[in-house]
Each structure stands twice: as structure tokens, then as C-alpha cells.
Amino acid sequence: MPFRYPVSLEVEGKNCIVIGGGTIATHKTRELVDAGAMPTVIAEGTTPELDAMEKEGLIRLERRPYAPGDLRGAFLAIGATDDPEVHALIYAEATRENVLVNCVDDVQHCDFAAPSVVRRGDLMVTISTGGKAPALAKRLRKDLSERFGGEYGELVRLLGEAREEVIPTRREIDFDTWAARWERALDDENELIGLVRGGEGERVKEIVRAHVRDEHIERVRRIDGEARPGGRGWVALVGAGPGDPSLITVRGKELLRAADVVVHDRLVHPDLIKDKTAVYAGKHGGAESTPQEEINALLVRLARKGRNVVRLKGGDPFVFGRGAEEAQALASAGIDFEVVPAPTSAIAALAYAGIPVTDRRVASSFAVVTGHSAQAEPDWRALVSAVDTIVVLMGMRRLEEIVARLIEGGADAEAAASVVENGTLTSQRVVVAPLGELAAEVRSAGLASPAVIVFGRAVELREEIAWFDATEQHAQAAPESGAKTSL
Ligand code: SAH
């Protein structure tokens, strides 16, 4: 009898009968009690454990042999005697009376098999070999009990609670969608189990609810503020914008408000961090700077201490900001993080200078490249031939060389070029000059870092659309040879 159809029975409040009082009968009785039944045990001799269970009121004990008629009105019967003839009688009566029966180790006299069980709260993994390989069943049971620890019981409990809460969603979507969302919710089973172990059951429910309701706000919420039990902090890599503190994004501002600590670089406007615990961790053109590994380690350390950290960077965190390296370090340390982009100086400083990086009439492409000597040298010739607007960051130290390279690469020395210093700040200064004269003009005006260098026909549009520094522009006499400096 292979017992092909698996079920789990509810036995609480049902009339269950165990016939026999030896070790195996005791074991079967214990299983029924654990499952919520209050069985009747019929046996002449009993183990001390059965006696104790009777005393505790967990079972009823009838000290006598089995007699036909004992199974009348029963739901389930276990025959655990070592007498095959008694089993045959029990089986015959059970069949007549429609009682589910299992005579232990006697498959001829069974309606059902009692599989090996790994039980973790409401989670039940059962193993059956159809009575053919009990030793294998035992071995698998051992493997499975190692694989599924006690936290799985807790996970099942939490999922049950989350399920109650999201049941209204079930009515709004079809079954396949519902099932697919649940599947997605459990995709990261290890993360959920980790949270259970860390005592963050509420977080588990939150993640599951968000998946099932299809709210993609999980990360946002994760980072949104309230201190979390379990003490894990988050890190947000936030772009501060190009200079003017009002150019940070709404999201960046929100996270700044929620942060305990701000780790910032040199380009960040002091107004953004004035009420915060701020740690400077910057880089600047060579001189004293914090090694990147130390910054990464600092962010990880702070988050592990439960701090909510904003890593605030000038411009956009992923534009020459080493944001990706920090994100990688956080990801590999398992820290929750979010990336908040912002206007990059490469575009915004130019916009404040009245120079659009693209314009459908004169510039259909732009490139942003580094002028820093420590980084791989851009292919200037290729840039000049392929790109309409070339924007160079970190290029002020090598301005002369960059200009020379552009001209060597085929750029027209007479065409307009520009340098924008302190873009978007009230201290913004702009020099426009023919490329061949740009370096000299910029040096004589004393422009320094931070500044962007820009070459391309879009620069010509500044003449008409400069808006930010337009009032000051006239204060400065236009220098000879067509160069203009506005202070
Ligand atoms: N992540 C930043 C860039 C960092 S590299 C961003 O997206 O803007 C630093 C370089 O950015 C500087 O050398 C300079 O070229 C440029 N830069 C930053 N702020 C600037 C500003 N306010 N005006 C002009 N250039 C700026």
C-alpha cells in the first residue's frame, strides 16, 4: 500500500483511540497529544509516561484489552500492539465503522501512513517512503531538521500575520498575480530568515506586505527615518547638487533631515549641513584626502552601529564622485542604501552660465570627461570629431594642456570656449574666449577650481541667454581679443 494521497488531519476535539500501552503506543499517543488531540488509550499494561499523561489529564486511559465495539464513533485509531491478530480485528472493525486506522509496522492493516515529521510551529515537513525505506526517511528527516531551524516556525507565523493584513488585496487582483507577488516576496528567503533571527519580525511583515500590495516603496521606507529595532542603520548616497544649496533634490533633503550623521566632501555647501553632525571625508586634487577605502569602511561602520548616514557629495554622486565604489562597499557589507541623484555641475554650472549642453541647432551631443591627470587620458581627437559639446571636470590644473590637446585633436582655436567657476553660487564667474586664448584669459582673471571647462558651439548661446550673472556682467569691462569675464 503506497498511501499515495497525502493529507494533514485536524484531530483536536476528535475521538482518537490508541490500542496498546508499550513504547510505540506511547510515542504515537504523544504525537496525537502534540497535535492537539485528547486520545483514549486502551491497554492492559502501560508505560510510566502514559500513566503520567493520564495524571496530567492529557489522555483517557482504559486498562483493559481491546474489545470489538471500541472503535464505534471514533475518528481515528492506532493499533500499536504486537499482536497481528488483534490488528486484524482492529482493522476489520475500523473498516466497518469508517474509522481511519493505522496499525504500526503492519501496512496490511493501515488506511494511512504516519510519515516522519519535521515540525517548526505551523510548518510541517513530512517524509514518507510508503513504508519501503524507513531508514532513508529517518536520514532525510535529520537533513531537513538541520536545514529548517526554529526560525522557520517564526517565519510561518509572521507570514500568516502578513497574509491576514493583505487579504483585501486578494480581492483586487487575479490569483496568478497574487501568487506571483507572494513568490516575489519570498524570493529573498535568506534575507527574511536573517531578519527573523535578528528579531526584526515587523520588518519581515513590512517587506512582504509591500511586495504583495505591489508597493515599490520598500527601499524608500527602509531608509525613511524611524529608528529600527535591531539597530541596523542605512546609508544614503545623496547628491548635494552643483553648489547652490537649493538645488539639492526633495528626496535628498528628506534624507538629510532623517540622518544622524552626514559624511560630506569639500564641494558641499555649508548651509546643507549646518545643523547636522558632519564628518568631512573628502578628496581634493592630490593634497590631503581621505583614502577611499577608509571612507567606505567609515560608512559601513556607522551603519553597523545603527546610524542613519547621508553620504553627501557635490553634484551627482555617480558623476566622478566615486559613488559607485561606496555603493559596492555597502552592498557587499549588506547595508541598506539608497542613491539620490542630483544636478551635476557638468550640466548645471553651464545652465547657470547660459550654456545649454545640447541645442538642436548647434549641439546634438555632449560628453563629460575628466581632466584629472591621475585618470586615464580621454581620447581628445575622438571627442573633437564625435561630440558637439565637450565638458571637462577637474581640469583646471591642466587647462593649458587640455586646450592644446583639443586643438591638436582638430578643434578650431577660434571657436568659443568657456570656463565656469563656482557655478550656481553667487560667486559664479564665467570666462568666454576663443579656445586658443582661453587658458591665458582664465589665468589672468584668476579663475580656479571648482570650475568646468566647456568647448563647443553651444557656448555661443551664452551671449543671449546668460541670466544668472547677467546683472554683474556689465560691471566688468570686456577684455580685449573678444574674451569676456563676468564676475
Ligand atoms: N560629482 C560632481 C563632480 C565631482 S568632480 C558633480 O556631479 O558635479 C569635481 C569637479 O566638479 C570639479 O573639479 C569641477 O570641475 C566640477 N565642479 C563641482 N562643482 C562645481 C561648481 N560649483 N562649479 C563648477 N564646477 C564644479
XYZ file of C-alpha atoms and ligand atoms in Angstrom:
513
model
C 0.000 0.000 0.000
C 1.845 3.111 -1.143
C -0.513 5.628 0.563
C -0.465 7.991 -2.378
C -2.714 10.750 -1.170
C -1.187 12.982 1.499
C -3.319 14.893 3.976
C -2.794 16.510 7.347
C -5.629 15.855 9.738
C -7.193 18.018 12.377
C -7.529 15.891 15.493
C -8.375 18.444 18.135
C -11.696 17.572 19.732
C -11.898 14.335 17.727
C -12.255 10.895 19.174
C -8.867 9.221 18.654
C -8.094 5.786 20.016
C -4.746 4.162 20.666
C -4.736 0.462 21.341
C -1.612 -0.713 23.120
C 0.457 0.604 26.014
C 4.092 -0.071 25.124
C 6.831 2.241 23.917
C 5.482 2.593 20.403
C 1.955 3.188 21.634
C 3.352 5.810 23.985
C 5.150 7.508 21.130
C 2.008 7.528 18.985
C -0.033 8.841 21.879
C 2.467 11.629 22.453
C 2.231 12.616 18.773
C -1.542 12.805 18.984
C -1.364 14.893 22.147
C 1.179 17.216 20.482
C -1.210 17.586 17.586
C -3.960 18.721 19.927
C -5.950 15.528 20.450
C -7.026 14.016 23.726
C -6.779 10.341 22.828
C -8.224 7.340 24.595
C -5.629 4.682 25.235
C -6.840 1.111 25.643
C -4.194 -1.187 27.115
C -3.616 -3.699 29.850
C -0.103 -2.675 30.672
C 1.142 0.931 30.281
C 4.437 2.814 30.376
C 5.112 5.302 33.172
C 4.865 8.060 30.608
C 1.328 7.042 29.688
C 0.457 6.981 33.365
C 1.883 10.439 33.736
C -0.091 11.715 30.760
C -3.234 10.332 32.287
C -2.457 12.062 35.554
C -1.923 15.346 33.748
C -5.299 14.890 32.128
C -3.841 14.708 28.618
C -5.325 11.318 27.774
C -8.014 8.902 28.896
C -6.753 5.504 29.899
C -8.798 2.330 29.878
C -6.858 -0.508 31.490
C -8.187 -3.493 29.627
C -7.641 -5.328 26.347
C -9.190 -4.193 23.069
C -12.754 -5.386 22.566
C -14.799 -5.162 19.373
C -17.058 -2.120 19.631
C -14.231 0.100 20.951
C -13.986 1.960 17.680
C -17.605 2.905 17.398
C -17.934 6.591 16.701
C -14.147 7.072 16.563
C -12.434 9.348 14.059
C -9.051 7.663 14.021
C -7.493 4.591 15.540
C -3.925 3.465 16.058
C -3.173 -0.179 16.643
C 0.119 -0.436 18.494
C 0.097 -3.888 19.981
C 2.486 -6.582 18.871
C -0.299 -9.000 18.148
C -1.127 -9.307 14.425
C -4.433 -10.960 15.230
C -5.544 -8.020 17.343
C -4.504 -5.716 14.496
C -6.624 -7.733 12.099
C -9.621 -7.304 14.383
C -8.997 -3.611 14.801
C -8.651 -3.163 11.056
C -11.829 -5.099 10.365
C -13.820 -3.042 12.824
C -12.330 0.221 11.608
C -13.248 -0.641 8.045
C -16.820 -1.442 9.060
C -17.147 1.679 11.127
C -15.394 4.008 8.645
C -12.651 4.857 11.099
C -9.239 5.826 9.787
C -6.792 3.286 11.049
C -3.079 2.690 11.259
C -1.636 -0.431 12.774
C 2.006 0.303 13.410
C 4.502 -1.571 11.260
C 1.677 -3.532 9.688
C 0.861 -1.960 6.312
C -1.764 -4.589 5.530
C -3.800 -3.122 8.366
C -3.488 0.560 7.595
C -5.598 3.174 5.792
C -2.902 5.750 6.102
C 0.795 6.054 6.709
C 2.185 8.158 9.532
C 5.065 9.953 7.877
C 8.233 11.221 9.557
C 7.751 14.799 10.536
C 9.866 17.915 10.978
C 7.709 20.384 12.802
C 8.502 24.087 13.233
C 5.485 25.767 14.626
C 2.864 25.535 11.924
C 5.419 24.483 9.365
C 5.330 20.758 8.908
C 7.560 18.837 6.550
C 6.569 15.205 6.294
C 8.527 12.400 4.735
C 7.079 9.177 3.544
C 8.668 6.323 1.654
C 5.443 4.352 1.503
C 6.828 2.105 4.181
C 9.604 0.971 1.855
C 12.661 2.711 3.268
C 12.195 3.884 6.844
C 15.950 4.347 7.225
C 16.027 6.801 4.332
C 13.040 8.624 5.791
C 14.934 8.963 9.040
C 18.007 10.286 7.319
C 16.043 12.837 5.311
C 14.280 13.893 8.456
C 17.631 14.640 10.037
C 18.802 16.628 6.984
C 15.613 18.626 6.888
C 15.639 19.404 10.581
C 19.119 20.843 10.146
C 18.097 22.789 7.067
C 14.969 24.274 8.645
C 15.658 25.621 12.109
C 13.239 27.053 14.618
C 13.173 30.412 12.828
C 11.073 28.831 10.083
C 8.266 28.365 12.566
C 8.502 32.047 13.403
C 8.654 32.949 9.708
C 5.469 30.991 9.059
C 3.768 32.776 11.931
C 4.831 36.186 10.584
C 3.779 35.319 7.046
C 0.420 34.257 8.399
C 0.005 37.620 10.079
C 1.117 39.496 6.982
C -1.328 37.426 4.952
C -4.225 38.460 7.136
C -3.280 42.070 6.594
C -3.049 41.867 2.819
C -6.136 39.743 2.261
C -8.073 42.769 0.895
C -5.524 42.927 -1.946
C -6.532 39.386 -2.933
C -9.915 40.705 -3.999
C -8.360 43.342 -6.232
C -6.136 41.066 -8.309
C -6.406 37.707 -10.041
C -4.985 34.598 -8.492
C -1.920 34.350 -10.732
C -0.846 37.881 -9.871
C -1.431 37.202 -6.215
C 0.645 34.025 -6.380
C 3.420 35.708 -8.356
C 3.649 38.536 -5.827
C 3.925 36.092 -2.972
C 6.601 34.279 -4.825
C 8.498 37.518 -5.251
C 8.016 38.385 -1.596
C 9.759 35.174 -0.633
C 12.458 35.420 -3.279
C 14.949 36.566 -0.751
C 14.216 33.901 1.790
C 17.656 34.257 3.329
C 17.134 37.924 3.990
C 13.792 37.195 5.643
C 15.278 34.425 7.772
C 18.134 36.755 8.726
C 15.614 39.357 9.847
C 13.712 36.751 11.869
C 16.941 35.733 13.574
C 17.730 39.376 14.289
C 14.345 39.824 15.939
C 13.084 42.071 13.152
C 9.787 40.328 12.581
C 7.985 43.586 11.899
C 10.374 44.294 9.078
C 9.623 40.888 7.577
C 5.941 41.701 7.526
C 6.635 45.101 6.069
C 8.643 43.633 3.186
C 6.027 41.017 2.469
C 3.154 43.493 2.605
C 4.962 45.821 0.217
C 5.552 43.016 -2.281
C 2.033 41.684 -2.153
C 0.478 45.116 -2.397
C 2.985 45.877 -5.130
C 4.256 48.976 -3.414
C 7.688 49.742 -4.698
C 8.465 51.889 -1.759
C 10.266 49.299 0.165
C 13.705 50.839 -0.098
C 12.332 54.271 0.492
C 10.593 53.164 3.629
C 13.588 51.228 4.666
C 15.503 54.419 4.730
C 12.836 56.812 5.774
C 13.678 57.539 9.267
C 12.327 55.951 12.374
C 14.979 54.125 14.299
C 14.660 50.444 13.683
C 14.836 47.834 16.372
C 17.791 45.574 15.875
C 19.888 48.641 15.352
C 20.790 48.499 11.686
C 21.406 51.860 10.119
C 21.255 52.890 6.497
C 23.398 54.938 4.174
C 22.057 57.274 1.514
C 24.461 58.413 -1.194
C 22.998 61.806 -1.815
C 23.934 64.322 -4.463
C 24.115 67.805 -2.980
C 23.781 69.479 -6.355
C 26.324 71.706 -8.029
C 26.731 74.422 -5.420
C 23.620 76.439 -4.688
C 22.133 74.597 -1.693
C 18.606 74.961 -3.064
C 19.483 72.663 -5.960
C 19.503 69.507 -3.851
C 16.518 67.257 -4.581
C 13.444 66.963 -2.369
C 14.410 63.374 -1.618
C 17.939 64.393 -0.712
C 16.588 66.992 1.687
C 14.239 64.469 3.273
C 17.021 62.035 3.917
C 19.289 64.742 5.249
C 16.598 65.564 7.758
C 16.371 61.929 8.805
C 20.122 61.366 9.018
C 22.068 61.110 12.263
C 25.403 61.717 10.584
C 26.468 63.383 7.360
C 29.721 62.375 5.738
C 30.461 65.037 3.163
C 33.052 66.165 0.693
C 34.594 69.532 0.051
C 32.127 70.734 -2.571
C 29.093 70.536 -0.336
C 27.528 73.857 0.636
C 27.859 74.508 4.387
C 24.171 75.509 4.677
C 23.144 71.951 3.898
C 24.921 70.518 6.904
C 24.810 73.338 9.378
C 22.580 71.598 11.928
C 23.997 68.157 11.435
C 26.720 66.031 12.905
C 29.067 66.264 9.972
C 32.213 64.367 9.187
C 34.447 65.616 6.431
C 35.738 62.882 4.185
C 36.834 64.447 1.001
C 39.218 64.327 -1.787
C 40.842 67.188 -3.414
C 43.212 67.325 -6.250
C 46.038 65.471 -4.583
C 46.613 67.192 -1.272
C 45.303 65.807 1.984
C 42.490 63.500 1.269
C 40.869 60.511 2.875
C 41.660 57.241 1.113
C 38.565 55.802 -0.497
C 38.832 52.522 1.440
C 38.682 54.482 4.678
C 35.572 56.324 3.580
C 33.935 53.036 2.591
C 34.859 51.481 5.921
C 33.577 54.512 7.813
C 30.178 54.332 6.118
C 29.877 50.614 6.834
C 30.961 51.087 10.449
C 28.481 53.880 11.104
C 25.571 51.936 9.617
C 26.505 48.867 11.625
C 26.405 50.980 14.743
C 22.822 51.772 13.838
C 23.446 55.250 12.460
C 21.450 56.630 9.602
C 24.046 58.165 7.371
C 23.865 60.567 4.474
C 26.964 60.482 2.341
C 26.669 63.891 0.760
C 28.598 64.651 -2.393
C 28.871 67.696 -4.603
C 26.857 67.446 -7.808
C 25.683 63.964 -8.648
C 27.117 61.076 -6.640
C 27.715 58.964 -9.722
C 29.429 61.623 -11.806
C 33.123 61.496 -10.918
C 32.038 61.086 -7.347
C 33.181 57.538 -6.562
C 29.592 56.890 -5.555
C 29.642 53.514 -7.239
C 32.612 52.356 -5.165
C 30.820 53.297 -1.988
C 27.619 51.627 -3.146
C 29.580 48.456 -3.857
C 31.150 48.508 -0.425
C 27.716 48.955 1.168
C 26.151 46.256 -0.957
C 28.846 43.773 -0.123
C 28.570 44.613 3.577
C 24.825 44.015 3.389
C 23.952 47.582 4.394
C 20.700 49.149 3.226
C 21.420 52.015 0.940
C 19.788 54.387 -1.465
C 21.248 56.583 -4.190
C 19.805 60.038 -4.679
C 20.949 61.737 -7.865
C 21.217 65.482 -8.245
C 22.102 68.055 -10.891
C 25.706 67.577 -11.852
C 27.951 70.610 -12.171
C 28.774 69.337 -15.651
C 25.320 70.418 -16.769
C 24.048 72.743 -14.057
C 27.046 75.074 -13.849
C 26.739 75.576 -17.585
C 23.000 76.183 -17.347
C 23.692 78.949 -14.821
C 26.175 80.373 -17.270
C 23.616 80.375 -20.074
C 25.286 77.492 -21.903
C 22.966 74.621 -22.828
C 24.822 71.315 -23.219
C 22.610 70.482 -26.150
C 20.663 72.575 -28.583
C 19.018 71.067 -31.597
C 20.545 73.656 -33.907
C 24.159 73.534 -32.792
C 24.784 70.656 -30.419
C 23.197 67.247 -30.633
C 25.606 65.501 -28.286
C 27.739 66.169 -25.289
C 30.455 64.381 -23.383
C 31.589 64.861 -19.835
C 35.214 63.933 -19.321
C 37.767 64.173 -16.582
C 40.779 66.421 -16.963
C 42.449 64.935 -13.914
C 45.963 63.753 -14.699
C 45.663 60.705 -12.461
C 42.876 59.250 -14.548
C 43.002 57.673 -17.966
C 43.500 60.386 -20.571
C 40.414 60.922 -22.746
C 40.850 60.407 -26.468
C 40.671 64.115 -27.334
C 40.864 63.627 -31.061
C 37.964 61.195 -30.991
C 35.975 63.563 -28.791
C 36.523 66.535 -31.063
C 35.371 64.630 -34.088
C 32.411 62.883 -32.480
C 30.952 65.173 -29.843
C 29.452 68.637 -30.147
C 29.788 69.908 -26.588
C 32.801 68.743 -24.567
C 32.641 69.378 -20.834
C 35.764 68.848 -18.752
C 35.655 68.450 -14.978
C 38.699 68.560 -12.715
C 40.711 70.136 -15.491
C 41.850 73.471 -14.099
C 45.399 72.448 -13.222
C 45.947 71.203 -16.738
C 43.921 73.812 -18.575
C 46.764 74.779 -20.941
C 47.448 71.170 -21.780
C 43.800 70.347 -22.320
C 43.353 73.279 -24.674
C 46.447 72.200 -26.584
C 45.144 68.653 -26.858
C 41.795 69.846 -28.140
C 43.436 71.952 -30.809
C 45.781 69.107 -31.774
C 42.714 66.909 -31.974
C 41.205 69.218 -34.582
C 39.261 71.760 -32.521
C 39.065 75.238 -34.015
C 41.252 77.567 -31.946
C 38.988 80.468 -32.905
C 35.776 78.806 -31.713
C 34.232 79.865 -28.433
C 35.148 78.071 -25.246
C 34.375 78.837 -21.663
C 35.261 78.198 -18.054
C 32.624 78.468 -15.313
C 33.961 78.786 -11.795
C 31.762 78.244 -8.719
C 28.814 77.519 -10.964
C 25.341 78.223 -9.498
C 26.810 80.031 -6.499
C 26.572 83.783 -6.105
C 30.330 83.764 -6.521
C 29.996 82.247 -10.009
C 32.452 83.620 -12.560
C 32.498 82.869 -16.249
C 35.147 83.435 -18.875
C 34.329 83.040 -22.533
C 37.162 83.237 -25.051
C 38.310 81.702 -28.313
C 39.700 78.287 -27.392
C 43.270 79.320 -28.278
C 43.146 82.161 -25.765
C 41.061 80.532 -23.076
C 43.869 79.495 -20.757
C 45.517 82.900 -20.727
C 42.204 84.689 -20.118
C 41.240 82.314 -17.340
C 44.608 82.627 -15.646
C 44.594 86.394 -15.828
C 41.083 86.533 -14.396
C 42.329 84.233 -11.617
C 39.678 81.567 -12.018
C 40.369 78.393 -10.061
C 38.806 75.114 -9.080
C 36.000 74.190 -8.812
C 35.331 75.047 -12.409
C 34.107 73.363 -15.553
C 35.691 73.834 -18.946
C 33.395 73.719 -21.939
C 34.043 73.709 -25.636
C 31.553 73.705 -28.488
C 29.188 75.914 -30.422
C 26.630 75.878 -27.597
C 28.930 78.298 -25.775
C 27.925 80.994 -28.293
C 24.378 80.906 -26.978
C 25.503 82.347 -23.688
C 25.684 85.786 -25.232
C 21.915 85.848 -25.457
C 20.751 83.655 -22.653
C 23.119 84.312 -19.797
C 20.727 85.013 -17.000
C 22.224 84.253 -13.631
C 25.231 86.551 -13.680
C 23.787 88.918 -16.278
C 23.473 91.855 -13.889
C 27.105 91.665 -12.899
C 28.327 91.085 -16.389
C 28.379 94.742 -17.248
C 30.387 95.634 -14.196
C 33.341 94.089 -15.886
C 34.769 95.662 -18.997
C 35.092 93.139 -21.750
C 38.759 92.279 -22.094
C 40.482 92.700 -25.427
C 40.508 89.957 -28.059
C 36.903 89.123 -27.546
C 37.272 87.380 -24.202
C 34.643 88.229 -21.670
C 34.853 87.743 -17.987
C 31.867 88.274 -15.835
C 32.435 88.481 -12.155
N 30.038 64.803 -8.630
C 30.380 66.141 -9.036
C 31.721 66.224 -9.695
C 32.867 65.885 -8.807
S 34.439 66.107 -9.578
C 29.275 66.663 -9.942
O 28.435 65.888 -10.408
O 29.229 67.863 -10.139
C 34.819 67.719 -9.081
C 34.752 68.646 -10.244
O 33.417 69.053 -10.472
C 35.481 69.931 -10.048
O 36.854 69.790 -10.315
C 34.813 70.816 -11.057
O 35.296 70.543 -12.351
C 33.402 70.347 -11.001
N 32.566 71.191 -10.124
C 31.994 70.839 -8.992
N 31.254 71.857 -8.503
C 31.372 72.862 -9.378
C 30.835 74.179 -9.444
N 30.024 74.654 -8.498
N 31.156 74.929 -10.491
C 31.956 74.462 -11.446
N 32.491 73.238 -11.433
C 32.202 72.449 -10.415
